[in-house]
PDB file of C-alpha atoms in Angstrom:
ATOM      1  CA  MET A   1      93.184 168.049 116.240  1.00 48.00           C
ATOM      2  CA  SER A   2      91.563 166.738 113.083  1.00 51.00           C
ATOM      3  CA  SER A   3      92.803 163.655 111.270  1.00 54.00           C
ATOM      4  CA  THR A   4      93.895 165.757 108.285  1.00 58.00           C
ATOM      5  CA  SER A   5      95.904 168.277 110.305  1.00 65.00           C
ATOM      6  CA  ALA A   6      97.892 165.635 112.218  1.00 69.00           C
ATOM      7  CA  PRO A   7      99.847 164.381 109.162  1.00 74.00           C
ATOM      8  CA  ALA A   8     100.510 167.982 108.119  1.00 75.00           C
ATOM      9  CA  ALA A   9     101.886 168.785 111.583  1.00 77.00           C
ATOM     10  CA  ARG A  10     104.132 165.731 111.463  1.00 80.00           C
ATOM     11  CA  LYS A  11     105.421 166.797 108.052  1.00 82.00           C
ATOM     12  CA  ARG A  12     106.197 170.287 109.339  1.00 81.00           C
ATOM     13  CA  THR A  13     107.984 168.842 112.345  1.00 84.00           C
ATOM     14  CA  LYS A  14     109.985 166.495 110.149  1.00 85.00           C
ATOM     15  CA  ALA A  15     110.860 169.353 107.785  1.00 85.00           C
ATOM     16  CA  GLY A  16     112.010 171.440 110.742  1.00 86.00           C
ATOM     17  CA  TRP A  17     114.293 168.701 112.031  1.00 89.00           C
ATOM     18  CA  ASN A  18     115.669 168.146 108.528  1.00 88.00           C
ATOM     19  CA  LEU A  19     116.388 171.840 108.223  1.00 90.00           C
ATOM     20  CA  LEU A  20     118.138 171.850 111.592  1.00 91.00           C
ATOM     21  CA  GLY A  21     120.196 168.831 110.522  1.00 89.00           C
ATOM     22  CA  LEU A  22     121.245 170.568 107.308  1.00 91.00           C
ATOM     23  CA  LEU A  23     122.203 173.668 109.294  1.00 92.00           C
ATOM     24  CA  VAL A  24     124.379 171.631 111.672  1.00 92.00           C
ATOM     25  CA  PHE A  25     125.964 169.803 108.719  1.00 89.00           C
ATOM     26  CA  ALA A  26     126.725 173.087 106.924  1.00 89.00           C
ATOM     27  CA  THR A  27     128.208 174.618 110.085  1.00 91.00           C
ATOM     28  CA  ALA A  28     130.421 171.599 110.764  1.00 88.00           C
ATOM     29  CA  GLY A  29     131.384 171.014 107.139  1.00 89.00           C
ATOM     30  CA  PHE A  30     132.155 174.573 106.080  1.00 91.00           C
ATOM     31  CA  PRO A  31     135.679 174.672 107.650  1.00 89.00           C
ATOM     32  CA  VAL A  32     136.553 171.482 105.778  1.00 89.00           C
ATOM     33  CA  TYR A  33     135.191 172.932 102.537  1.00 90.00           C
ATOM     34  CA  TRP A  34     137.147 176.150 103.070  1.00 89.00           C
ATOM     35  CA  MET A  35     140.338 174.193 103.716  1.00 90.00           C
ATOM     36  CA  LEU A  36     139.906 172.324 100.415  1.00 89.00           C
ATOM     37  CA  ASN A  37     138.907 175.503  98.599  1.00 88.00           C
ATOM     38  CA  THR A  38     142.006 177.319  99.838  1.00 88.00           C
ATOM     39  CA  ALA A  39     144.286 174.356  99.128  1.00 89.00           C
ATOM     40  CA  PHE A  40     143.392 174.304  95.434  1.00 89.00           C
ATOM     41  CA  LYS A  41     143.208 178.045  94.739  1.00 87.00           C
ATOM     42  CA  PRO A  42     146.198 180.202  93.714  1.00 85.00           C
ATOM     43  CA  ALA A  43     148.210 181.535  96.651  1.00 81.00           C
ATOM     44  CA  LYS A  44     147.332 185.166  95.848  1.00 82.00           C
ATOM     45  CA  ASP A  45     143.616 184.349  96.037  1.00 81.00           C
ATOM     46  CA  ALA A  46     144.051 182.825  99.513  1.00 79.00           C
ATOM     47  CA  ILE A  47     144.930 186.248 100.961  1.00 79.00           C
ATOM     48  CA  ASP A  48     142.364 188.174  98.930  1.00 78.00           C
ATOM     49  CA  PRO A  49     140.462 190.510 101.318  1.00 78.00           C
ATOM     50  CA  ASP A  50     137.305 189.757  99.326  1.00 79.00           C
ATOM     51  CA  PRO A  51     137.430 185.941  99.002  1.00 78.00           C
ATOM     52  CA  SER A  52     135.099 183.965  96.806  1.00 78.00           C
ATOM     53  CA  LEU A  53     133.055 181.116  98.262  1.00 81.00           C
ATOM     54  CA  LEU A  54     133.369 179.194  94.998  1.00 79.00           C
ATOM     55  CA  PRO A  55     136.764 178.417  93.438  1.00 75.00           C
ATOM     56  CA  THR A  56     137.474 180.459  90.307  1.00 77.00           C
ATOM     57  CA  SER A  57     140.551 178.436  89.300  1.00 80.00           C
ATOM     58  CA  LEU A  58     142.278 175.265  90.464  1.00 83.00           C
ATOM     59  CA  THR A  59     145.995 174.667  90.909  1.00 85.00           C
ATOM     60  CA  PHE A  60     148.237 172.015  92.437  1.00 88.00           C
ATOM     61  CA  ASP A  61     151.108 174.441  93.083  1.00 88.00           C
ATOM     62  CA  ASN A  62     150.195 174.677  96.766  1.00 88.00           C
ATOM     63  CA  PHE A  63     150.730 170.951  97.212  1.00 89.00           C
ATOM     64  CA  ARG A  64     154.113 171.124  95.504  1.00 87.00           C
ATOM     65  CA  ARG A  65     155.030 174.064  97.717  1.00 85.00           C
ATOM     66  CA  ALA A  66     153.894 172.168 100.807  1.00 85.00           C
ATOM     67  CA  LEU A  67     156.098 169.221  99.901  1.00 84.00           C
ATOM     68  CA  ASP A  68     159.081 171.455  99.107  1.00 81.00           C
ATOM     69  CA  ILE A  69     158.996 173.773 102.112  1.00 75.00           C
ATOM     70  CA  ALA A  70     160.076 171.021 104.517  1.00 71.00           C
ATOM     71  CA  ASP A  71     160.241 167.273 104.842  1.00 80.00           C
ATOM     72  CA  PHE A  72     156.652 165.992 104.704  1.00 83.00           C
ATOM     73  CA  TRP A  73     156.879 162.212 104.688  1.00 86.00           C
ATOM     74  CA  GLY A  74     159.152 162.069 107.734  1.00 88.00           C
ATOM     75  CA  PRO A  75     156.718 163.881 110.069  1.00 90.00           C
ATOM     76  CA  VAL A  76     153.762 161.957 108.627  1.00 89.00           C
ATOM     77  CA  GLY A  77     155.571 158.644 109.157  1.00 91.00           C
ATOM     78  CA  ARG A  78     156.429 159.589 112.743  1.00 93.00           C
ATOM     79  CA  SER A  79     152.824 160.616 113.395  1.00 92.00           C
ATOM     80  CA  LEU A  80     151.618 157.270 112.036  1.00 92.00           C
ATOM     81  CA  VAL A  81     154.076 155.360 114.238  1.00 94.00           C
ATOM     82  CA  VAL A  82     153.049 157.300 117.342  1.00 95.00           C
ATOM     83  CA  SER A  83     149.305 157.149 116.646  1.00 93.00           C
ATOM     84  CA  LEU A  84     149.236 153.439 115.794  1.00 93.00           C
ATOM     85  CA  SER A  85     151.393 152.590 118.824  1.00 95.00           C
ATOM     86  CA  VAL A  86     149.083 154.563 121.101  1.00 95.00           C
ATOM     87  CA  VAL A  87     146.002 152.872 119.635  1.00 94.00           C
ATOM     88  CA  LEU A  88     147.410 149.335 119.916  1.00 94.00           C
ATOM     89  CA  ILE A  89     148.711 149.737 123.460  1.00 95.00           C
ATOM     90  CA  GLY A  90     145.694 151.740 124.558  1.00 93.00           C
ATOM     91  CA  ILE A  91     143.170 149.234 123.210  1.00 93.00           C
ATOM     92  CA  VAL A  92     144.887 146.200 124.767  1.00 92.00           C
ATOM     93  CA  VAL A  93     145.465 147.790 128.177  1.00 93.00           C
ATOM     94  CA  GLY A  94     142.174 149.676 128.111  1.00 91.00           C
ATOM     95  CA  MET A  95     140.183 146.535 127.243  1.00 90.00           C
ATOM     96  CA  LEU A  96     141.732 144.565 130.116  1.00 89.00           C
ATOM     97  CA  ALA A  97     141.147 147.437 132.555  1.00 89.00           C
ATOM     98  CA  ALA A  98     137.571 147.976 131.353  1.00 89.00           C
ATOM     99  CA  LEU A  99     136.886 144.249 131.652  1.00 87.00           C
ATOM    100  CA  ALA A 100     138.173 144.184 135.220  1.00 86.00           C
ATOM    101  CA  ILE A 101     136.101 147.215 136.206  1.00 87.00           C
ATOM    102  CA  SER A 102     132.966 145.902 134.518  1.00 84.00           C
ATOM    103  CA  ARG A 103     133.044 142.239 135.460  1.00 81.00           C
ATOM    104  CA  PHE A 104     134.795 142.025 138.852  1.00 80.00           C
ATOM    105  CA  ALA A 105     133.735 143.487 142.182  1.00 78.00           C
ATOM    106  CA  PHE A 106     136.744 144.649 144.194  1.00 79.00           C
ATOM    107  CA  ARG A 107     137.418 147.140 146.934  1.00 83.00           C
ATOM    108  CA  GLY A 108     137.937 150.650 145.603  1.00 80.00           C
ATOM    109  CA  ARG A 109     136.152 149.971 142.318  1.00 80.00           C
ATOM    110  CA  LYS A 110     134.058 153.156 142.507  1.00 82.00           C
ATOM    111  CA  VAL A 111     137.156 155.145 143.383  1.00 87.00           C
ATOM    112  CA  VAL A 112     138.874 153.851 140.256  1.00 84.00           C
ATOM    113  CA  ILE A 113     135.886 154.818 138.094  1.00 82.00           C
ATOM    114  CA  VAL A 114     135.729 158.310 139.591  1.00 84.00           C
ATOM    115  CA  GLY A 115     139.496 158.611 139.195  1.00 85.00           C
ATOM    116  CA  ILE A 116     139.246 157.807 135.493  1.00 83.00           C
ATOM    117  CA  LEU A 117     136.709 160.606 135.072  1.00 80.00           C
ATOM    118  CA  ALA A 118     138.769 163.018 137.186  1.00 84.00           C
ATOM    119  CA  VAL A 119     141.925 162.424 135.119  1.00 80.00           C
ATOM    120  CA  GLN A 120     140.075 163.401 131.941  1.00 80.00           C
ATOM    121  CA  MET A 121     139.064 166.719 133.537  1.00 83.00           C
ATOM    122  CA  ILE A 122     142.660 167.871 134.070  1.00 83.00           C
ATOM    123  CA  PRO A 123     143.745 170.372 131.373  1.00 84.00           C
ATOM    124  CA  LEU A 124     146.613 168.994 129.313  1.00 83.00           C
ATOM    125  CA  VAL A 125     148.477 172.293 129.484  1.00 85.00           C
ATOM    126  CA  ALA A 126     148.672 171.932 133.276  1.00 85.00           C
ATOM    127  CA  MET A 127     150.792 168.778 132.973  1.00 88.00           C
ATOM    128  CA  ILE A 128     153.438 170.044 130.524  1.00 89.00           C
ATOM    129  CA  ILE A 129     156.138 170.833 133.099  1.00 89.00           C
ATOM    130  CA  PRO A 130     155.690 167.625 135.190  1.00 90.00           C
ATOM    131  CA  VAL A 131     155.632 165.502 132.028  1.00 90.00           C
ATOM    132  CA  PHE A 132     158.751 167.238 130.697  1.00 90.00           C
ATOM    133  CA  LEU A 133     160.652 166.690 133.961  1.00 91.00           C
ATOM    134  CA  LEU A 134     159.537 163.055 134.197  1.00 91.00           C
ATOM    135  CA  LEU A 135     160.492 162.213 130.610  1.00 92.00           C
ATOM    136  CA  ASN A 136     163.818 163.984 131.059  1.00 90.00           C
ATOM    137  CA  ASP A 137     164.570 161.828 134.121  1.00 92.00           C
ATOM    138  CA  LEU A 138     163.587 158.696 132.182  1.00 89.00           C
ATOM    139  CA  LYS A 139     165.802 159.689 129.225  1.00 91.00           C
ATOM    140  CA  GLN A 140     162.708 159.787 126.992  1.00 90.00           C
ATOM    141  CA  TYR A 141     162.763 163.463 126.060  1.00 91.00           C
ATOM    142  CA  ASP A 142     162.886 164.053 122.294  1.00 91.00           C
ATOM    143  CA  LYS A 143     161.985 160.410 121.622  1.00 92.00           C
ATOM    144  CA  LEU A 144     158.885 158.970 119.999  1.00 93.00           C
ATOM    145  CA  THR A 145     158.572 156.433 122.823  1.00 93.00           C
ATOM    146  CA  GLY A 146     158.327 159.309 125.288  1.00 93.00           C
ATOM    147  CA  LEU A 147     155.579 160.902 123.208  1.00 94.00           C
ATOM    148  CA  VAL A 148     153.709 157.574 123.082  1.00 94.00           C
ATOM    149  CA  ILE A 149     153.887 157.281 126.877  1.00 93.00           C
ATOM    150  CA  THR A 150     152.627 160.849 127.226  1.00 93.00           C
ATOM    151  CA  TYR A 151     149.692 160.321 124.880  1.00 94.00           C
ATOM    152  CA  LEU A 152     148.705 157.166 126.739  1.00 92.00           C
ATOM    153  CA  THR A 153     148.239 159.172 129.940  1.00 89.00           C
ATOM    154  CA  PHE A 154     145.195 160.968 128.519  1.00 87.00           C
ATOM    155  CA  ILE A 155     144.014 158.481 125.888  1.00 91.00           C
ATOM    156  CA  LEU A 156     143.953 155.449 128.215  1.00 91.00           C
ATOM    157  CA  PRO A 157     141.320 156.933 130.584  1.00 89.00           C
ATOM    158  CA  PHE A 158     139.120 157.733 127.584  1.00 88.00           C
ATOM    159  CA  THR A 159     139.624 154.220 126.211  1.00 91.00           C
ATOM    160  CA  VAL A 160     138.871 152.527 129.530  1.00 90.00           C
ATOM    161  CA  TRP A 161     135.743 154.571 130.128  1.00 87.00           C
ATOM    162  CA  THR A 162     134.407 154.037 126.612  1.00 87.00           C
ATOM    163  CA  LEU A 163     135.087 150.299 126.499  1.00 89.00           C
ATOM    164  CA  ARG A 164     133.549 149.896 129.947  1.00 87.00           C
ATOM    165  CA  GLY A 165     130.291 151.220 128.517  1.00 84.00           C
ATOM    166  CA  PHE A 166     130.354 148.613 125.758  1.00 85.00           C
ATOM    167  CA  ILE A 167     131.245 145.719 128.084  1.00 86.00           C
ATOM    168  CA  VAL A 168     128.494 146.625 130.563  1.00 84.00           C
ATOM    169  CA  ASN A 169     125.948 146.288 127.753  1.00 83.00           C
ATOM    170  CA  ILE A 170     127.000 142.667 127.112  1.00 82.00           C
ATOM    171  CA  PRO A 171     124.992 140.396 129.469  1.00 83.00           C
ATOM    172  CA  LYS A 172     127.057 138.365 131.910  1.00 83.00           C
ATOM    173  CA  GLU A 173     124.740 135.428 131.282  1.00 83.00           C
ATOM    174  CA  LEU A 174     126.364 134.877 127.886  1.00 82.00           C
ATOM    175  CA  GLU A 175     129.755 134.305 129.510  1.00 81.00           C
ATOM    176  CA  GLU A 176     128.227 132.132 132.229  1.00 82.00           C
ATOM    177  CA  ALA A 177     126.471 129.971 129.625  1.00 85.00           C
ATOM    178  CA  ALA A 178     129.733 129.494 127.747  1.00 83.00           C
ATOM    179  CA  MET A 179     131.513 128.545 130.976  1.00 85.00           C
ATOM    180  CA  VAL A 180     128.760 126.035 131.787  1.00 85.00           C
ATOM    181  CA  ASP A 181     129.385 124.496 128.365  1.00 82.00           C
ATOM    182  CA  GLY A 182     133.025 123.958 129.280  1.00 82.00           C
ATOM    183  CA  CYS A 183     134.812 127.190 128.350  1.00 82.00           C
ATOM    184  CA  SER A 184     137.278 128.780 130.694  1.00 84.00           C
ATOM    185  CA  ARG A 185     136.790 132.425 131.615  1.00 80.00           C
ATOM    186  CA  THR A 186     139.354 133.410 129.003  1.00 82.00           C
ATOM    187  CA  GLY A 187     137.737 131.146 126.414  1.00 84.00           C
ATOM    188  CA  ALA A 188     134.301 132.570 127.179  1.00 83.00           C
ATOM    189  CA  PHE A 189     135.649 136.069 126.728  1.00 82.00           C
ATOM    190  CA  MET A 190     137.363 135.287 123.430  1.00 83.00           C
ATOM    191  CA  ARG A 191     134.435 133.320 121.975  1.00 84.00           C
ATOM    192  CA  VAL A 192     131.502 135.348 123.290  1.00 82.00           C
ATOM    193  CA  VAL A 193     132.446 138.810 124.562  1.00 82.00           C
ATOM    194  CA  PHE A 194     135.223 139.722 122.158  1.00 83.00           C
ATOM    195  CA  PRO A 195     133.147 139.344 118.941  1.00 84.00           C
ATOM    196  CA  LEU A 196     130.387 141.474 120.472  1.00 83.00           C
ATOM    197  CA  LEU A 197     132.939 144.003 121.697  1.00 85.00           C
ATOM    198  CA  ALA A 198     134.745 144.329 118.351  1.00 83.00           C
ATOM    199  CA  PRO A 199     132.563 147.187 116.960  1.00 82.00           C
ATOM    200  CA  GLY A 200     133.077 149.149 120.163  1.00 84.00           C
ATOM    201  CA  MET A 201     136.823 148.585 119.976  1.00 87.00           C
ATOM    202  CA  VAL A 202     136.846 149.880 116.404  1.00 85.00           C
ATOM    203  CA  ALA A 203     134.925 153.027 117.357  1.00 84.00           C
ATOM    204  CA  THR A 204     137.198 153.640 120.343  1.00 88.00           C
ATOM    205  CA  SER A 205     140.324 153.028 118.237  1.00 89.00           C
ATOM    206  CA  VAL A 206     139.263 155.600 115.640  1.00 88.00           C
ATOM    207  CA  TYR A 207     138.704 158.286 118.246  1.00 87.00           C
ATOM    208  CA  ALA A 208     141.981 157.438 119.989  1.00 90.00           C
ATOM    209  CA  PHE A 209     143.817 157.578 116.661  1.00 91.00           C
ATOM    210  CA  ILE A 210     142.324 160.989 115.880  1.00 89.00           C
ATOM    211  CA  GLN A 211     143.312 162.322 119.305  1.00 90.00           C
ATOM    212  CA  ALA A 212     146.906 161.140 118.913  1.00 92.00           C
ATOM    213  CA  TRP A 213     147.140 162.234 115.275  1.00 92.00           C
ATOM    214  CA  ASN A 214     145.858 165.782 115.877  1.00 90.00           C
ATOM    215  CA  GLU A 215     147.681 166.493 119.157  1.00 92.00           C
ATOM    216  CA  TYR A 216     149.961 169.513 118.819  1.00 91.00           C
ATOM    217  CA  LEU A 217     151.023 170.929 122.189  1.00 90.00           C
ATOM    218  CA  TYR A 218     153.006 167.980 123.577  1.00 92.00           C
ATOM    219  CA  ALA A 219     154.471 167.139 120.177  1.00 92.00           C
ATOM    220  CA  LEU A 220     155.773 170.710 119.989  1.00 91.00           C
ATOM    221  CA  MET A 221     157.187 170.780 123.522  1.00 90.00           C
ATOM    222  CA  LEU A 222     158.664 167.281 123.763  1.00 91.00           C
ATOM    223  CA  LEU A 223     160.234 166.795 120.318  1.00 91.00           C
ATOM    224  CA  SER A 224     162.964 168.681 118.509  1.00 88.00           C
ATOM    225  CA  GLN A 225     162.582 169.894 114.949  1.00 84.00           C
ATOM    226  CA  GLN A 226     164.258 166.834 113.431  1.00 86.00           C
ATOM    227  CA  HIS A 227     161.758 164.576 115.226  1.00 88.00           C
ATOM    228  CA  GLN A 228     158.647 166.717 114.703  1.00 89.00           C
ATOM    229  CA  THR A 229     155.285 165.168 113.897  1.00 91.00           C
ATOM    230  CA  ALA A 230     152.842 166.173 111.156  1.00 89.00           C
ATOM    231  CA  THR A 231     150.893 168.695 113.249  1.00 90.00           C
ATOM    232  CA  VAL A 232     154.076 170.528 114.222  1.00 90.00           C
ATOM    233  CA  TRP A 233     155.240 170.356 110.612  1.00 89.00           C
ATOM    234  CA  LEU A 234     152.384 172.704 109.675  1.00 86.00           C
ATOM    235  CA  SER A 235     154.014 175.483 111.692  1.00 83.00           C
ATOM    236  CA  ASN A 236     156.734 175.701 109.029  1.00 80.00           C
ATOM    237  CA  PHE A 237     154.326 177.805 106.960  1.00 82.00           C
ATOM    238  CA  SER A 238     154.284 180.564 109.576  1.00 78.00           C
ATOM    239  CA  THR A 239     157.435 182.691 109.428  1.00 71.00           C
ATOM    240  CA  LYS A 240     158.469 186.198 110.378  1.00 70.00           C
ATOM    241  CA  HIS A 241     157.488 187.263 106.877  1.00 71.00           C
ATOM    242  CA  GLY A 242     153.922 186.025 107.300  1.00 74.00           C
ATOM    243  CA  THR A 243     151.875 182.870 106.857  1.00 79.00           C
ATOM    244  CA  GLU A 244     151.540 180.980 103.599  1.00 84.00           C
ATOM    245  CA  TYR A 245     147.885 180.079 103.952  1.00 85.00           C
ATOM    246  CA  ALA A 246     147.370 178.246 100.673  1.00 86.00           C
ATOM    247  CA  PRO A 247     150.305 175.792 101.120  1.00 87.00           C
ATOM    248  CA  MET A 248     149.322 175.390 104.780  1.00 88.00           C
ATOM    249  CA  MET A 249     145.813 174.351 103.770  1.00 90.00           C
ATOM    250  CA  ALA A 250     147.309 172.000 101.183  1.00 90.00           C
ATOM    251  CA  GLY A 251     149.446 170.423 103.903  1.00 89.00           C
ATOM    252  CA  ALA A 252     146.433 170.146 106.207  1.00 89.00           C
ATOM    253  CA  THR A 253     144.499 168.454 103.392  1.00 90.00           C
ATOM    254  CA  MET A 254     147.249 165.879 102.915  1.00 89.00           C
ATOM    255  CA  MET A 255     147.344 165.319 106.673  1.00 87.00           C
ATOM    256  CA  ALA A 256     143.609 164.621 106.688  1.00 86.00           C
ATOM    257  CA  VAL A 257     143.921 161.829 104.107  1.00 84.00           C
ATOM    258  CA  PRO A 258     144.949 159.050 106.596  1.00 82.00           C
ATOM    259  CA  ILE A 259     142.018 159.937 108.868  1.00 81.00           C
ATOM    260  CA  VAL A 260     139.563 159.882 105.971  1.00 83.00           C
ATOM    261  CA  VAL A 261     140.926 156.562 104.664  1.00 82.00           C
ATOM    262  CA  LEU A 262     140.752 155.019 108.148  1.00 79.00           C
ATOM    263  CA  PHE A 263     137.180 156.201 108.620  1.00 77.00           C
ATOM    264  CA  LEU A 264     136.091 154.845 105.238  1.00 79.00           C
ATOM    265  CA  LEU A 265     137.596 151.454 106.052  1.00 77.00           C
ATOM    266  CA  VAL A 266     135.885 151.078 109.413  1.00 71.00           C
ATOM    267  CA  GLN A 267     132.748 153.216 109.073  1.00 69.00           C
ATOM    268  CA  ARG A 268     130.350 150.262 109.281  1.00 68.00           C
ATOM    269  CA  LYS A 269     132.005 148.802 112.358  1.00 61.00           C
ATOM    270  CA  MET A 270     132.223 152.271 113.873  1.00 59.00           C
ATOM    271  CA  ALA A 271     128.512 152.957 113.334  1.00 56.00           C
ATOM    272  CA  ALA A 272     127.635 149.588 114.850  1.00 55.00           C
ATOM    273  CA  GLY A 273     129.898 150.297 117.825  1.00 50.00           C
ATOM    274  CA  LEU A 274     128.377 153.703 118.475  1.00 50.00           C
ATOM    275  CA  THR A 275     124.884 152.227 118.315  1.00 49.00           C
ATOM    276  CA  ALA A 276     125.810 149.396 120.657  1.00 51.00           C
ATOM    277  CA  GLY A 277     127.335 151.803 123.132  1.00 44.00           C
ATOM    278  CA  ALA A 278     124.226 153.967 123.158  1.00 42.00           C
ATOM    279  CA  VAL A 279     121.816 151.148 124.058  1.00 43.00           C
ATOM    280  CA  LYS A 280     121.510 149.983 127.638  1.00 43.00           C
ATOM    281  CA  GLY A 281     121.570 146.204 127.877  1.00 41.00           C
TER     282      GLY A 281
END
C-alpha cells in the first residue's frame, strides 16, 4: 500500500465508524425524541394515522392534563423515597460485601461470586408470588419499606458485582503502604481506597437509581393505588375508552426529569467511574 493511500484508507475507516456511531445514536435517541414530540403536540395529532416527524404546533395542555388526571407529586415523591433508599442501602451494603469478596480470602468465596451472578439470571417475574407471600407474612405488603426490601434483592447483586470490579482494579499495595505508615485497615480504606472508589460508586448509584425508578411490575403488584409509584401512575392514562397518548408522553417526560438532572450532576464522576472499571489494574 502506497504512502498516499494509507491516510485515505484511515479516513474512510474513521468516516465509517463515525457513521455507525451516528446510526446507533439516532436509533437510541429516536424514542426519546418521539416522546418529547408527542408530549408537546396537540392530543388529536398524537393519534393521527399519518404522524409528522417534525412538530407543527406546540402546546402545554398535555402537561396540564397529566397533572389533573391523577395525583402526580405523590407518586413521584414515593418513587424518590424508594429509589434513594435503595441506592443508599445498596451502596453501603454492596461496598462492604464487594470489599470482603475482593480483599479477603475465605472458604466459599468462589461460590459466593457465582451465586451473585446466578441471582441476576433469575427472571423477576418468577419471584412475584414468593415475594408477595413473604412480604405478607412480614406485614410489609402495600408498604414502601416492603418495596425497598424487594428492590434490594435484585439491585444488591448488581451493586456488589459492579463495585467488586472497581475494587479489584485498586492495587492492594496502596492499602499496605498506608498501613505501614501507621493507618489501621479501616483508616487505609477511608484514606486510600474510598477516594479512588468514589467514581465507581457514583456510576453504580446512577444505574441502581435508574433500575429502582423505572421498575414497574413489583410496584404494580405490591402497592395499592393510594401508594402507587410514578411508573404505575402512568397507567392512569389507559382506560376502557382508550389511551391518552399525548398526556401519557407528557407524564413520561416529567418522570424523566429527575433522571436527567441526576445524570447532569454526576456525569463527570460517572464517566470517570466507567473508565476506571473498564481498565484492568
